[in-house]
mmCIF file of C-alpha atoms in Angstrom:
data_model
loop_
_atom_site.group_PDB
_atom_site.id
_atom_site.type_symbol
_atom_site.label_atom_id
_atom_site.label_comp_id
_atom_site.label_asym_id
_atom_site.label_seq_id
_atom_site.Cartn_x
_atom_site.Cartn_y
_atom_site.Cartn_z
ATOM 1 C CA MET U 1 -35.297 -10.221 49.491
ATOM 2 C CA LYS U 2 -32.132 -9.533 51.445
ATOM 3 C CA GLU U 3 -31.357 -5.836 51.890
ATOM 4 C CA TRP U 4 -27.696 -5.213 51.073
ATOM 5 C CA ILE U 5 -25.927 -2.159 52.384
ATOM 6 C CA LEU U 6 -23.920 -0.555 49.613
ATOM 7 C CA SER U 7 -22.633 2.995 49.400
ATOM 8 C CA PRO U 8 -24.110 5.217 46.690
ATOM 9 C CA VAL U 9 -20.816 5.009 44.774
ATOM 10 C CA GLU U 10 -20.736 1.196 45.028
ATOM 11 C CA LYS U 11 -24.316 1.044 43.714
ATOM 12 C CA ALA U 12 -23.467 3.449 40.899
ATOM 13 C CA CYS U 13 -20.387 1.437 39.918
ATOM 14 C CA LEU U 14 -22.357 -1.806 39.816
ATOM 15 C CA ARG U 15 -25.119 -0.106 37.828
ATOM 16 C CA TRP U 16 -22.593 1.179 35.261
ATOM 17 C CA ILE U 17 -20.990 -2.277 35.039
ATOM 18 C CA SER U 18 -24.439 -3.798 34.434
ATOM 19 C CA ARG U 19 -24.790 -1.416 31.485
ATOM 20 C CA GLY U 20 -21.541 -2.627 29.934
ATOM 21 C CA MET U 21 -19.224 0.202 30.987
ATOM 22 C CA THR U 22 -15.550 -0.431 31.658
ATOM 23 C CA VAL U 23 -13.797 0.626 34.854
ATOM 24 C CA ALA U 24 -12.022 3.397 32.929
ATOM 25 C CA GLU U 25 -15.336 4.665 31.515
ATOM 26 C CA ILE U 26 -16.926 4.607 34.971
ATOM 27 C CA ALA U 27 -13.971 6.536 36.402
ATOM 28 C CA THR U 28 -14.447 9.233 33.773
ATOM 29 C CA LEU U 29 -18.225 9.403 34.293
ATOM 30 C CA GLU U 30 -17.918 9.531 38.080
ATOM 31 C CA GLY U 31 -14.937 11.922 38.082
ATOM 32 C CA LYS U 32 -12.826 9.477 40.090
ATOM 33 C CA SER U 33 -9.630 7.544 39.467
ATOM 34 C CA VAL U 34 -9.590 4.014 38.081
ATOM 35 C CA ALA U 35 -8.106 2.857 41.407
ATOM 36 C CA ILE U 36 -11.034 4.321 43.359
ATOM 37 C CA ILE U 37 -13.556 2.622 41.061
ATOM 38 C CA GLU U 38 -11.699 -0.689 41.389
ATOM 39 C CA ASN U 39 -11.747 -0.282 45.187
ATOM 40 C CA CYS U 40 -15.485 0.504 45.126
ATOM 41 C CA LEU U 41 -16.170 -2.632 43.110
ATOM 42 C CA GLN U 42 -14.035 -4.720 45.468
ATOM 43 C CA SER U 43 -15.868 -3.243 48.463
ATOM 44 C CA ALA U 44 -19.191 -4.088 46.828
ATOM 45 C CA LEU U 45 -18.049 -7.698 46.368
ATOM 46 C CA VAL U 46 -17.155 -7.912 50.056
ATOM 47 C CA ALA U 47 -20.390 -6.251 51.191
ATOM 48 C CA LEU U 48 -22.460 -8.605 49.032
ATOM 49 C CA LYS U 49 -20.336 -11.650 49.904
ATOM 50 C CA ALA U 50 -19.933 -12.225 46.176
ATOM 51 C CA LYS U 51 -17.063 -13.998 44.439
ATOM 52 C CA SER U 52 -17.472 -12.205 41.112
ATOM 53 C CA ILE U 53 -18.959 -9.080 39.610
ATOM 54 C CA GLU U 54 -21.642 -11.232 37.979
ATOM 55 C CA GLU U 55 -22.626 -12.665 41.361
ATOM 56 C CA ALA U 56 -22.620 -9.170 42.884
ATOM 57 C CA LEU U 57 -24.922 -7.920 40.124
ATOM 58 C CA GLN U 58 -27.325 -10.789 40.801
ATOM 59 C CA LYS U 59 -27.281 -10.231 44.555
ATOM 60 C CA ALA U 60 -27.766 -6.484 44.131
ATOM 61 C CA ASP U 61 -30.520 -7.190 41.577
ATOM 62 C CA LEU U 62 -28.602 -5.242 38.928
ATOM 63 C CA GLY U 63 -28.057 -8.085 36.478
ATOM 64 C CA GLN U 64 -30.418 -6.612 33.893
ATOM 65 C CA SER U 65 -29.641 -3.299 32.261
ATOM 66 C CA ASP U 66 -32.410 -0.696 32.250
#
């Protein structure tokens, strides 16, 4: 399996998304602004060379919630 390099915050954001959280909910949980969470998700898409959050979750192997 390909090893993707994501920051801890990018991984956390994708993990929260995989659990059905909204960007606003993630921002509250992480103590960051909505804009920062949106930027983290966009950075994760770029790092994973994904065109959508769904594709990013699959590539990061986070498509299934725990």
